[in-house]
mmCIF file of N, CA and C in Angstrom:
data_model
loop_
_atom_site.group_PDB
_atom_site.id
_atom_site.type_symbol
_atom_site.label_atom_id
_atom_site.label_comp_id
_atom_site.label_asym_id
_atom_site.label_seq_id
_atom_site.Cartn_x
_atom_site.Cartn_y
_atom_site.Cartn_z
ATOM 1 N N UNK A 26 -76.600 -2.347 -21.815
ATOM 2 C CA UNK A 26 -77.275 -1.381 -22.971
ATOM 3 C C UNK A 26 -78.111 -1.235 -21.658
ATOM 4 N N UNK A 27 -78.568 0.228 -22.304
ATOM 5 C CA UNK A 27 -79.867 1.733 -22.013
ATOM 6 C C UNK A 27 -80.603 0.555 -23.017
ATOM 7 N N UNK A 28 -82.066 0.334 -22.241
ATOM 8 C CA UNK A 28 -83.425 0.068 -22.983
ATOM 9 C C UNK A 28 -83.512 -0.306 -24.570
ATOM 10 N N UNK A 29 -83.095 2.117 -23.418
ATOM 11 C CA UNK A 29 -82.969 2.816 -25.086
ATOM 12 C C UNK A 29 -82.502 2.467 -26.408
ATOM 13 N N UNK A 30 -80.907 2.567 -26.514
ATOM 14 C CA UNK A 30 -80.615 1.874 -27.211
ATOM 15 C C UNK A 30 -80.360 1.103 -28.051
ATOM 16 N N UNK A 31 -81.042 -0.711 -28.020
ATOM 17 C CA UNK A 31 -81.821 -1.926 -28.131
ATOM 18 C C UNK A 31 -82.912 -1.495 -28.989
ATOM 19 N N UNK A 32 -83.884 -0.266 -28.516
ATOM 20 C CA UNK A 32 -84.614 -0.020 -28.865
ATOM 21 C C UNK A 32 -84.570 0.632 -30.074
ATOM 22 N N UNK A 33 -83.863 1.435 -30.368
ATOM 23 C CA UNK A 33 -83.750 1.687 -31.746
ATOM 24 C C UNK A 33 -82.783 1.271 -32.345
ATOM 25 N N UNK A 34 -81.887 0.329 -31.999
ATOM 26 C CA UNK A 34 -80.534 -0.692 -32.929
ATOM 27 C C UNK A 34 -82.636 -1.186 -33.602
ATOM 28 N N UNK A 35 -83.607 -1.907 -32.571
ATOM 29 C CA UNK A 35 -84.361 -2.990 -32.771
ATOM 30 C C UNK A 35 -84.804 -2.403 -34.975
ATOM 31 N N UNK A 36 -85.164 -0.470 -34.320
ATOM 32 C CA UNK A 36 -85.877 0.405 -34.834
ATOM 33 C C UNK A 36 -85.619 0.710 -36.538
ATOM 34 N N UNK A 37 -83.461 0.694 -36.288
ATOM 35 C CA UNK A 37 -82.656 1.371 -37.160
ATOM 36 C C UNK A 37 -83.103 -0.246 -38.248
ATOM 37 N N UNK A 38 -83.170 -1.799 -37.813
ATOM 38 C CA UNK A 38 -82.164 -2.667 -39.086
ATOM 39 C C UNK A 38 -83.377 -2.996 -38.950
ATOM 40 N N UNK A 39 -85.286 -2.864 -37.604
ATOM 41 C CA UNK A 39 -86.346 -3.781 -38.203
ATOM 42 C C UNK A 39 -86.594 -3.214 -38.660
ATOM 43 N N UNK A 40 -87.184 -1.958 -39.389
ATOM 44 C CA UNK A 40 -87.381 -0.427 -40.062
ATOM 45 C C UNK A 40 -87.460 -1.670 -41.142
ATOM 46 N N UNK A 41 -86.851 -0.914 -41.613
ATOM 47 C CA UNK A 41 -86.660 -0.903 -42.721
ATOM 48 C C UNK A 41 -86.831 -2.685 -43.994
ATOM 49 N N UNK A 42 -86.499 -3.345 -42.913
ATOM 50 C CA UNK A 42 -87.112 -4.911 -43.703
ATOM 51 C C UNK A 42 -88.917 -5.236 -43.017
ATOM 52 N N UNK A 43 -89.166 -4.102 -41.712
ATOM 53 C CA UNK A 43 -90.051 -4.413 -42.609
ATOM 54 C C UNK A 43 -90.577 -3.901 -43.814
ATOM 55 N N UNK A 44 -90.297 -2.372 -43.458
ATOM 56 C CA UNK A 44 -91.275 -1.671 -44.803
ATOM 57 C C UNK A 44 -90.936 -2.668 -46.485
ATOM 58 N N UNK A 45 -89.402 -3.558 -46.225
ATOM 59 C CA UNK A 45 -90.069 -3.943 -47.669
ATOM 60 C C UNK A 45 -90.756 -5.055 -47.765
ATOM 61 N N UNK A 46 -90.366 -5.724 -46.601
ATOM 62 C CA UNK A 46 -91.482 -6.897 -46.527
ATOM 63 C C UNK A 46 -92.912 -6.888 -47.257
ATOM 64 N N UNK A 47 -93.449 -5.493 -46.513
ATOM 65 C CA UNK A 47 -95.132 -4.872 -46.416
ATOM 66 C C UNK A 47 -95.254 -4.718 -48.368
ATOM 67 N N UNK A 48 -93.659 -3.522 -48.394
ATOM 68 C CA UNK A 48 -93.778 -3.657 -50.339
ATOM 69 C C UNK A 48 -93.935 -4.377 -51.013
ATOM 70 N N UNK A 49 -92.868 -5.327 -50.772
ATOM 71 C CA UNK A 49 -92.731 -6.851 -51.625
ATOM 72 C C UNK A 49 -94.691 -7.790 -51.603
ATOM 73 N N UNK A 50 -95.174 -7.754 -50.068
ATOM 74 C CA UNK A 50 -96.270 -8.333 -50.307
ATOM 75 C C UNK A 50 -97.265 -7.259 -50.636
ATOM 76 N N UNK A 51 -97.337 -6.326 -51.246
ATOM 77 C CA UNK A 51 -98.249 -5.202 -52.153
ATOM 78 C C UNK A 51 -98.407 -5.417 -53.250
ATOM 79 N N UNK A 52 -96.788 -5.438 -53.568
ATOM 80 C CA UNK A 52 -96.432 -5.427 -55.649
ATOM 81 C C UNK A 52 -97.496 -6.619 -55.904
ATOM 82 N N UNK A 53 -97.455 -6.616 -58.081
ATOM 83 C CA UNK A 53 -98.172 -7.534 -58.442
ATOM 84 C C UNK A 53 -97.260 -8.410 -58.838
ATOM 85 N N UNK A 54 -97.195 -9.358 -59.229
ATOM 86 C CA UNK A 54 -96.509 -10.706 -59.945
ATOM 87 C C UNK A 54 -95.504 -9.607 -61.328
ATOM 88 N N UNK A 55 -95.771 -9.016 -61.662
ATOM 89 C CA UNK A 55 -94.924 -8.671 -62.470
ATOM 90 C C UNK A 55 -93.943 -7.378 -61.639
ATOM 91 N N UNK A 56 -94.260 -7.053 -60.951
ATOM 92 C CA UNK A 56 -92.999 -6.043 -60.233
ATOM 93 C C UNK A 56 -92.511 -6.463 -59.242
ATOM 94 N N UNK A 57 -92.879 -8.279 -59.137
ATOM 95 C CA UNK A 57 -91.673 -9.002 -57.813
ATOM 96 C C UNK A 57 -90.886 -9.715 -59.655
ATOM 97 N N UNK A 58 -91.614 -9.444 -60.214
ATOM 98 C CA UNK A 58 -90.543 -10.778 -61.348
ATOM 99 C C UNK A 58 -89.235 -9.359 -60.611
ATOM 100 N N UNK A 59 -89.603 -8.204 -61.461
ATOM 101 C CA UNK A 59 -89.345 -7.166 -61.178
ATOM 102 C C UNK A 59 -88.011 -6.991 -60.353
ATOM 103 N N UNK A 60 -88.343 -6.552 -59.606
ATOM 104 C CA UNK A 60 -87.869 -6.432 -58.145
ATOM 105 C C UNK A 60 -86.581 -8.418 -58.213
ATOM 106 N N UNK A 61 -87.050 -9.278 -58.346
ATOM 107 C CA UNK A 61 -86.108 -10.032 -57.893
ATOM 108 C C UNK A 61 -84.354 -10.760 -59.448
ATOM 109 N N UNK A 62 -84.711 -9.953 -60.769
ATOM 110 C CA UNK A 62 -84.258 -8.994 -61.942
ATOM 111 C C UNK A 62 -83.193 -8.479 -61.085
ATOM 112 N N UNK A 63 -83.733 -7.648 -60.375
ATOM 113 C CA UNK A 63 -82.482 -6.188 -60.625
ATOM 114 C C UNK A 63 -82.166 -6.935 -59.173
ATOM 115 N N UNK A 64 -82.375 -7.654 -57.854
ATOM 116 C CA UNK A 64 -81.738 -7.813 -56.774
ATOM 117 C C UNK A 64 -80.662 -9.244 -57.448
ATOM 118 N N UNK A 65 -81.084 -9.648 -58.585
ATOM 119 C CA UNK A 65 -79.415 -9.802 -58.527
ATOM 120 C C UNK A 65 -77.999 -10.034 -59.114
ATOM 121 N N UNK A 66 -78.084 -8.721 -60.067
ATOM 122 C CA UNK A 66 -77.918 -7.414 -60.415
ATOM 123 C C UNK A 66 -77.137 -7.404 -60.068
ATOM 124 N N UNK A 67 -75.685 -8.152 -59.619
ATOM 125 C CA UNK A 67 -74.523 -7.118 -59.040
ATOM 126 C C UNK A 67 -73.958 -5.766 -58.274
ATOM 127 N N UNK A 68 -74.048 -5.154 -59.842
ATOM 128 C CA UNK A 68 -74.135 -3.394 -59.711
ATOM 129 C C UNK A 68 -74.933 -2.738 -58.471
ATOM 130 N N UNK A 69 -76.476 -3.644 -58.391
ATOM 131 C CA UNK A 69 -77.660 -3.226 -57.800
ATOM 132 C C UNK A 69 -77.378 -3.407 -55.979
ATOM 133 N N UNK A 70 -76.714 -4.818 -56.051
ATOM 134 C CA UNK A 70 -75.801 -5.618 -54.666
ATOM 135 C C UNK A 70 -74.773 -4.418 -54.174
ATOM 136 N N UNK A 71 -74.517 -4.172 -55.146
ATOM 137 C CA UNK A 71 -73.120 -3.259 -54.598
ATOM 138 C C UNK A 71 -73.443 -1.730 -54.219
ATOM 139 N N UNK A 72 -74.054 -1.074 -55.093
ATOM 140 C CA UNK A 72 -74.527 0.392 -55.042
ATOM 141 C C UNK A 72 -75.218 0.259 -53.553
ATOM 142 N N UNK A 73 -76.667 0.175 -53.750
ATOM 143 C CA UNK A 73 -78.356 -0.138 -52.700
ATOM 144 C C UNK A 73 -77.780 -0.980 -51.925
ATOM 145 N N UNK A 74 -76.640 -2.143 -51.779
ATOM 146 C CA UNK A 74 -76.939 -3.214 -51.507
ATOM 147 C C UNK A 74 -76.175 -2.311 -49.891
ATOM 148 N N UNK A 75 -74.275 -2.602 -50.802
ATOM 149 C CA UNK A 75 -73.414 -1.082 -49.815
ATOM 150 C C UNK A 75 -73.843 -0.279 -48.453
ATOM 151 N N UNK A 76 -74.141 0.882 -49.566
ATOM 152 C CA UNK A 76 -75.412 2.424 -49.194
ATOM 153 C C UNK A 76 -75.998 1.954 -47.828
ATOM 154 N N UNK A 77 -76.770 0.833 -48.203
ATOM 155 C CA UNK A 77 -77.849 0.436 -47.161
ATOM 156 C C UNK A 77 -77.030 -0.380 -45.781
ATOM 157 N N UNK A 78 -76.095 -1.104 -45.807
ATOM 158 C CA UNK A 78 -75.959 -1.542 -44.856
ATOM 159 C C UNK A 78 -74.464 -1.263 -44.681
ATOM 160 N N UNK A 79 -73.401 -0.362 -45.206
ATOM 161 C CA UNK A 79 -73.326 0.489 -44.376
ATOM 162 C C UNK A 79 -73.451 1.428 -43.125
ATOM 163 N N UNK A 80 -74.719 2.110 -43.929
ATOM 164 C CA UNK A 80 -75.346 3.464 -43.447
ATOM 165 C C UNK A 80 -76.028 2.867 -42.076
ATOM 166 N N UNK A 81 -76.864 1.547 -42.084
ATOM 167 C CA UNK A 81 -76.622 0.847 -40.599
ATOM 168 C C UNK A 81 -76.067 0.634 -39.623
ATOM 169 N N UNK A 82 -74.661 -0.440 -40.585
ATOM 170 C CA UNK A 82 -73.623 -0.826 -39.661
ATOM 171 C C UNK A 82 -73.272 0.178 -38.131
ATOM 172 N N UNK A 83 -73.060 1.936 -39.838
ATOM 173 C CA UNK A 83 -72.126 2.737 -39.357
ATOM 174 C C UNK A 83 -72.598 3.446 -37.858
ATOM 175 N N UNK A 84 -73.640 3.446 -38.387
ATOM 176 C CA UNK A 84 -75.296 4.108 -36.809
ATOM 177 C C UNK A 84 -75.229 3.133 -35.623
ATOM 178 N N UNK A 85 -74.865 1.677 -35.994
ATOM 179 C CA UNK A 85 -74.650 0.792 -34.733
ATOM 180 C C UNK A 85 -74.033 0.825 -33.888
ATOM 181 N N UNK A 86 -72.878 1.404 -35.105
ATOM 182 C CA UNK A 86 -71.753 1.246 -34.622
ATOM 183 C C UNK A 86 -71.672 2.419 -33.163
ATOM 184 N N UNK A 87 -72.121 3.391 -34.139
ATOM 185 C CA UNK A 87 -71.949 4.610 -32.883
ATOM 186 C C UNK A 87 -72.888 4.651 -31.597
ATOM 187 N N UNK A 88 -74.444 3.826 -31.404
ATOM 188 C CA UNK A 88 -74.778 3.255 -31.086
ATOM 189 C C UNK A 88 -74.529 2.626 -29.695
ATOM 190 N N UNK A 89 -73.878 1.221 -29.593
ATOM 191 C CA UNK A 89 -72.811 0.167 -29.450
ATOM 192 C C UNK A 89 -72.127 0.471 -29.023
ATOM 193 N N UNK A 90 -71.227 1.399 -29.459
ATOM 194 C CA UNK A 90 -69.898 2.044 -29.393
ATOM 195 C C UNK A 90 -68.650 1.174 -29.112
ATOM 196 N N UNK A 91 -68.952 0.463 -30.605
ATOM 197 C CA UNK A 91 -68.022 -0.497 -30.835
ATOM 198 C C UNK A 91 -66.885 -0.163 -32.568
ATOM 199 N N UNK A 92 -66.229 0.938 -31.877
ATOM 200 C CA UNK A 92 -65.061 1.523 -33.346
ATOM 201 C C UNK A 92 -65.019 0.612 -34.618
ATOM 202 N N UNK A 93 -64.515 -0.582 -34.077
ATOM 203 C CA UNK A 93 -64.889 -1.463 -35.837
ATOM 204 C C UNK A 93 -66.634 -1.470 -36.914
ATOM 205 N N UNK A 94 -67.591 -1.352 -35.836
ATOM 206 C CA UNK A 94 -68.595 -1.825 -35.975
ATOM 207 C C UNK A 94 -68.858 -0.077 -37.173
ATOM 208 N N UNK A 95 -68.403 0.483 -37.058
ATOM 209 C CA UNK A 95 -68.545 1.784 -36.924
ATOM 210 C C UNK A 95 -67.865 2.285 -38.473
ATOM 211 N N UNK A 96 -67.159 2.175 -37.909
ATOM 212 C CA UNK A 96 -65.897 2.206 -39.248
ATOM 213 C C UNK A 96 -65.859 1.858 -40.051
ATOM 214 N N UNK A 97 -66.743 0.523 -40.424
ATOM 215 C CA UNK A 97 -65.982 -0.590 -41.432
ATOM 216 C C UNK A 97 -67.936 -0.426 -42.225
ATOM 217 N N UNK A 98 -68.554 0.250 -42.016
ATOM 218 C CA UNK A 98 -69.673 0.873 -41.576
ATOM 219 C C UNK A 98 -69.398 1.762 -42.767
ATOM 220 N N UNK A 99 -69.138 2.697 -42.070
ATOM 221 C CA UNK A 99 -68.652 4.083 -42.538
ATOM 222 C C UNK A 99 -67.494 3.385 -44.481
ATOM 223 N N UNK A 100 -67.369 2.286 -44.360
ATOM 224 C CA UNK A 100 -65.937 2.455 -45.334
ATOM 225 C C UNK A 100 -66.976 1.868 -46.731
ATOM 226 N N UNK A 101 -67.813 0.316 -46.042
ATOM 227 C CA UNK A 101 -69.132 -0.179 -46.799
ATOM 228 C C UNK A 101 -69.756 1.300 -47.765
ATOM 229 N N UNK A 102 -70.041 2.499 -46.963
ATOM 230 C CA UNK A 102 -71.068 3.526 -46.784
ATOM 231 C C UNK A 102 -70.902 3.871 -47.982
ATOM 232 N N UNK A 103 -69.263 4.467 -47.937
ATOM 233 C CA UNK A 103 -68.190 5.207 -48.896
ATOM 234 C C UNK A 103 -68.093 4.929 -50.140
ATOM 235 N N UNK A 104 -68.507 3.856 -50.586
ATOM 236 C CA UNK A 104 -68.163 2.747 -51.827
ATOM 237 C C UNK A 104 -68.931 2.698 -52.008
ATOM 238 N N UNK A 105 -70.120 3.117 -51.636
ATOM 239 C CA UNK A 105 -71.310 2.460 -51.945
ATOM 240 C C UNK A 105 -71.494 3.337 -53.139
ATOM 241 N N UNK A 106 -70.809 4.295 -52.276
ATOM 242 C CA UNK A 106 -71.646 5.595 -52.722
ATOM 243 C C UNK A 106 -70.786 6.193 -54.499
ATOM 244 N N UNK A 107 -69.138 5.793 -54.192
ATOM 245 C CA UNK A 107 -68.096 5.038 -54.838
ATOM 246 C C UNK A 107 -68.991 4.477 -56.954
ATOM 247 N N UNK A 108 -69.483 3.552 -56.163
ATOM 248 C CA UNK A 108 -70.398 2.832 -57.399
ATOM 249 C C UNK A 108 -71.298 2.974 -57.410
ATOM 250 N N UNK A 109 -72.005 4.138 -56.669
ATOM 251 C CA UNK A 109 -73.642 5.025 -57.658
ATOM 252 C C UNK A 109 -72.981 5.525 -58.580
ATOM 253 N N UNK A 110 -71.076 6.867 -57.694
ATOM 254 C CA UNK A 110 -70.484 7.773 -59.336
ATOM 255 C C UNK A 110 -70.816 7.098 -59.792
ATOM 256 N N UNK A 111 -69.970 5.357 -59.736
ATOM 257 C CA UNK A 111 -68.889 5.494 -61.527
ATOM 258 C C UNK A 111 -70.576 4.367 -62.424
ATOM 259 N N UNK A 112 -71.641 4.283 -61.330
ATOM 260 C CA UNK A 112 -72.975 3.931 -62.453
ATOM 261 C C UNK A 112 -73.939 5.344 -62.529
ATOM 262 N N UNK A 113 -73.157 6.531 -62.447
ATOM 263 C CA UNK A 113 -73.970 7.915 -63.116
ATOM 264 C C UNK A 113 -72.918 7.712 -64.302
ATOM 265 N N UNK A 114 -72.358 6.829 -64.502
ATOM 266 C CA UNK A 114 -71.164 7.959 -65.980
ATOM 267 C C UNK A 114 -72.168 7.856 -67.075
ATOM 268 N N UNK A 115 -71.917 6.699 -66.590
ATOM 269 C CA UNK A 115 -73.640 6.501 -68.400
ATOM 270 C C UNK A 115 -74.262 7.325 -69.042
ATOM 271 N N UNK A 116 -74.528 8.781 -68.096
ATOM 272 C CA UNK A 116 -76.275 9.325 -68.009
ATOM 273 C C UNK A 116 -75.591 11.178 -67.945
ATOM 274 N N UNK A 117 -74.395 11.157 -67.524
ATOM 275 C CA UNK A 117 -73.950 12.878 -66.587
ATOM 276 C C UNK A 117 -73.051 12.129 -66.301
ATOM 277 N N UNK A 118 -71.906 12.239 -67.232
ATOM 278 C CA UNK A 118 -70.755 12.338 -66.701
ATOM 279 C C UNK A 118 -70.313 13.174 -64.906
ATOM 280 N N UNK A 119 -70.798 14.861 -65.440
ATOM 281 C CA UNK A 119 -70.530 16.064 -64.370
ATOM 282 C C UNK A 119 -71.674 15.631 -63.059
ATOM 283 N N UNK A 120 -72.745 15.135 -63.315
ATOM 284 C CA UNK A 120 -72.996 13.789 -62.054
ATOM 285 C C UNK A 120 -72.207 13.070 -61.229
ATOM 286 N N UNK A 121 -71.694 12.382 -62.308
ATOM 287 C CA UNK A 121 -70.306 11.213 -62.086
ATOM 288 C C UNK A 121 -69.833 11.993 -60.557
ATOM 289 N N UNK A 122 -68.406 12.764 -61.627
ATOM 290 C CA UNK A 122 -67.833 13.912 -61.146
ATOM 291 C C UNK A 122 -67.801 13.678 -59.654
ATOM 292 N N UNK A 123 -69.249 14.124 -59.988
ATOM 293 C CA UNK A 123 -70.007 15.218 -58.767
ATOM 294 C C UNK A 123 -69.947 14.417 -56.904
ATOM 295 N N UNK A 124 -70.766 12.936 -57.728
ATOM 296 C CA UNK A 124 -71.029 11.447 -56.971
ATOM 297 C C UNK A 124 -69.928 11.157 -56.341
ATOM 298 N N UNK A 125 -69.062 10.725 -56.468
ATOM 299 C CA UNK A 125 -67.587 10.843 -57.481
ATOM 300 C C UNK A 125 -66.284 11.451 -55.488
ATOM 301 N N UNK A 126 -66.617 12.470 -56.977
ATOM 302 C CA UNK A 126 -66.195 13.272 -55.890
ATOM 303 C C UNK A 126 -66.368 14.220 -54.309
ATOM 304 N N UNK A 127 -67.406 13.900 -54.453
ATOM 305 C CA UNK A 127 -68.173 14.320 -52.185
ATOM 306 C C UNK A 127 -67.867 12.726 -51.669
ATOM 307 N N UNK A 128 -68.079 11.121 -52.333
ATOM 308 C CA UNK A 128 -67.484 10.114 -51.780
ATOM 309 C C UNK A 128 -66.119 10.039 -51.365
ATOM 310 N N UNK A 129 -65.272 10.339 -51.142
ATOM 311 C CA UNK A 129 -63.393 10.605 -51.765
ATOM 312 C C UNK A 129 -63.498 12.104 -50.263
ATOM 313 N N UNK A 130 -64.301 12.944 -50.751
ATOM 314 C CA UNK A 130 -64.051 14.250 -49.755
ATOM 315 C C UNK A 130 -65.174 13.124 -48.747
ATOM 316 N N UNK A 131 -65.892 13.251 -48.765
ATOM 317 C CA UNK A 131 -66.879 12.229 -47.317
ATOM 318 C C UNK A 131 -65.756 11.058 -46.598
ATOM 319 N N UNK A 132 -64.840 10.565 -47.005
ATOM 320 C CA UNK A 132 -64.646 9.459 -47.010
ATOM 321 C C UNK A 132 -63.355 10.074 -46.245
ATOM 322 N N UNK A 133 -62.471 10.945 -46.563
ATOM 323 C CA UNK A 133 -61.511 11.335 -46.063
ATOM 324 C C UNK A 133 -61.775 12.681 -45.380
ATOM 325 N N UNK A 134 -62.962 13.619 -44.884
ATOM 326 C CA UNK A 134 -63.642 13.819 -44.066
ATOM 327 C C UNK A 134 -63.733 12.575 -42.598
ATOM 328 N N UNK A 135 -64.145 12.025 -42.216
ATOM 329 C CA UNK A 135 -65.105 10.718 -41.722
ATOM 330 C C UNK A 135 -63.487 10.344 -41.076
ATOM 331 N N UNK A 136 -62.082 9.791 -41.676
ATOM 332 C CA UNK A 136 -61.784 9.531 -41.965
ATOM 333 C C UNK A 136 -60.464 10.008 -40.838
ATOM 334 N N UNK A 137 -60.611 11.804 -41.223
ATOM 335 C CA UNK A 137 -60.214 12.807 -40.383
ATOM 336 C C UNK A 137 -59.981 13.120 -39.025
ATOM 337 N N UNK A 138 -61.703 13.396 -38.937
ATOM 338 C CA UNK A 138 -62.304 13.433 -37.580
ATOM 339 C C UNK A 138 -62.157 12.912 -37.219
ATOM 340 N N UNK A 139 -62.665 10.867 -36.451
ATOM 341 C CA UNK A 139 -62.738 9.798 -35.937
ATOM 342 C C UNK A 139 -61.189 9.659 -36.054
ATOM 343 N N UNK A 140 -60.309 9.602 -36.297
ATOM 344 C CA UNK A 140 -59.564 9.118 -36.195
ATOM 345 C C UNK A 140 -58.025 9.043 -35.259
#
């Protein structure tokens, strides 16, 4: 594998982790407690976690040319978008339907293109 690809993978996975650690160090105790509570919330993990992990896996699979990783990441990403649309249902039905529709259309387009 090319050195440039390895560096890109390191930045793809290491960049957000490094930023999160720096952000956490700069927080006061009250903000840290709020973050810990939100990280324990299953909906937060499903929504934000799926989108972030799915995005990173999809592009990692593209970089290393392993389709199963790429397709798994894309699936996780689209599931995270759909769950985000369900979470918006309490605030706005129109926005929720729009986000869920975009997630379904994007998933369909992705799998039609990469099939």
